[in-house]
Coordinates of C-alpha atoms and ligand atoms in Angstrom, one line a residue:
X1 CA 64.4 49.1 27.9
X2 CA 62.9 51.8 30.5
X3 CA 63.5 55.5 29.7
X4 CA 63.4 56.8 33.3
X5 CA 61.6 60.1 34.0
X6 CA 61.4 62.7 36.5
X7 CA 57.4 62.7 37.8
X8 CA 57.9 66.6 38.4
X9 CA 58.8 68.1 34.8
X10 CA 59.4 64.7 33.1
X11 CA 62.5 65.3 31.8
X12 CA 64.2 62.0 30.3
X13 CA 67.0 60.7 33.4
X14 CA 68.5 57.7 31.7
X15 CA 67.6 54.9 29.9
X16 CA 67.4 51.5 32.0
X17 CA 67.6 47.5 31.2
X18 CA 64.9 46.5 33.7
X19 CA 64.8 42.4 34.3
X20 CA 61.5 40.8 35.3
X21 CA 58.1 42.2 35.7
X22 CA 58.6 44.0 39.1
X23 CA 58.2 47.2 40.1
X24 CA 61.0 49.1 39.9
X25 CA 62.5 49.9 43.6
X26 CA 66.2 50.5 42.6
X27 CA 68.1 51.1 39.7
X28 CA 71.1 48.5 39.5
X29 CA 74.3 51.1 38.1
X30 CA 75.2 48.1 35.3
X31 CA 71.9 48.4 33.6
X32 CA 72.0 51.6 33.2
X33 CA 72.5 51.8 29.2
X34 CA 72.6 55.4 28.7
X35 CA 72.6 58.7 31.4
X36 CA 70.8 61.1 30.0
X37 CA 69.7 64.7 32.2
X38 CA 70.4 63.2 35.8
X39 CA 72.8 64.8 37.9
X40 CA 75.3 62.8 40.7
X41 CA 75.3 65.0 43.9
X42 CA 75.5 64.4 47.5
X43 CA 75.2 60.9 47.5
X44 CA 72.2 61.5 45.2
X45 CA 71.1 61.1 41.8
X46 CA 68.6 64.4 41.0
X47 CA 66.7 65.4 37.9
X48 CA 68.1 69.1 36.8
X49 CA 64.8 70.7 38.4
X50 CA 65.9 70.1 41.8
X51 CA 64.0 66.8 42.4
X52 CA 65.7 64.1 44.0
X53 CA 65.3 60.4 42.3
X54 CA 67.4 58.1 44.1
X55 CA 69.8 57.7 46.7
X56 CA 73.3 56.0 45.9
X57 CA 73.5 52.4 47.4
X58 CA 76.7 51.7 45.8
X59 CA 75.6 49.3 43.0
X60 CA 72.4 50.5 42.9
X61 CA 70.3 53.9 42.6
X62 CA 67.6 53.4 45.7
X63 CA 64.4 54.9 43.8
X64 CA 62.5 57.4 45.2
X65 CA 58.6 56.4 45.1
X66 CA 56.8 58.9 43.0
X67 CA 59.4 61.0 42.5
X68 CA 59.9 59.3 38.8
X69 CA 57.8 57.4 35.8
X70 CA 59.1 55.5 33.1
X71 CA 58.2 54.2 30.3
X72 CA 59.1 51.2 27.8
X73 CA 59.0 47.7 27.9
X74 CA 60.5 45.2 30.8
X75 CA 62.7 42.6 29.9
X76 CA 61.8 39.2 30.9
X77 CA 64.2 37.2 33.4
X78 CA 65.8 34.5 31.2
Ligands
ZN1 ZN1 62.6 67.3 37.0

């Protein structure tokens, strides 16, 4: 499990069920275990400091590079 962080004031996002070793480009919406500060705006996800994370791809948050850091273990693909 990630816990997803804003790179700007590192406040926790959400809490995320990463699968494989990659690096994480996009947030798919059904592994996201628990929403936590991040706020759903303009076709946006944003930390509550104003930064913007990701944009909404429908299934999927589209991550913003450096805009977030996380933290936690990866979960290996079965
Ligand atoms: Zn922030």
């Amino acid at each position: 499990m990630l816990t997803i962080r804003c790179a700007n004031c590192k406040t926790k996002l959400w809490k995320y069920n990463k699968l494989g070793k990659g690096e994480v480009l996009r947030c798919h919406k059904a592994r996201i275990t628990k929403m936590l500060d991040a706020r759903e705006q303009d076709g946006a996800i944003d930390c509550p400091c104003g930064s913007r994370i990701g944009i909404d791809k429908g299934t999927n948050w589209k991550m913003i590079k450096n805009a977030f850091n996380y933290s936690g273990k990866k979960v290996s693909k079965l």
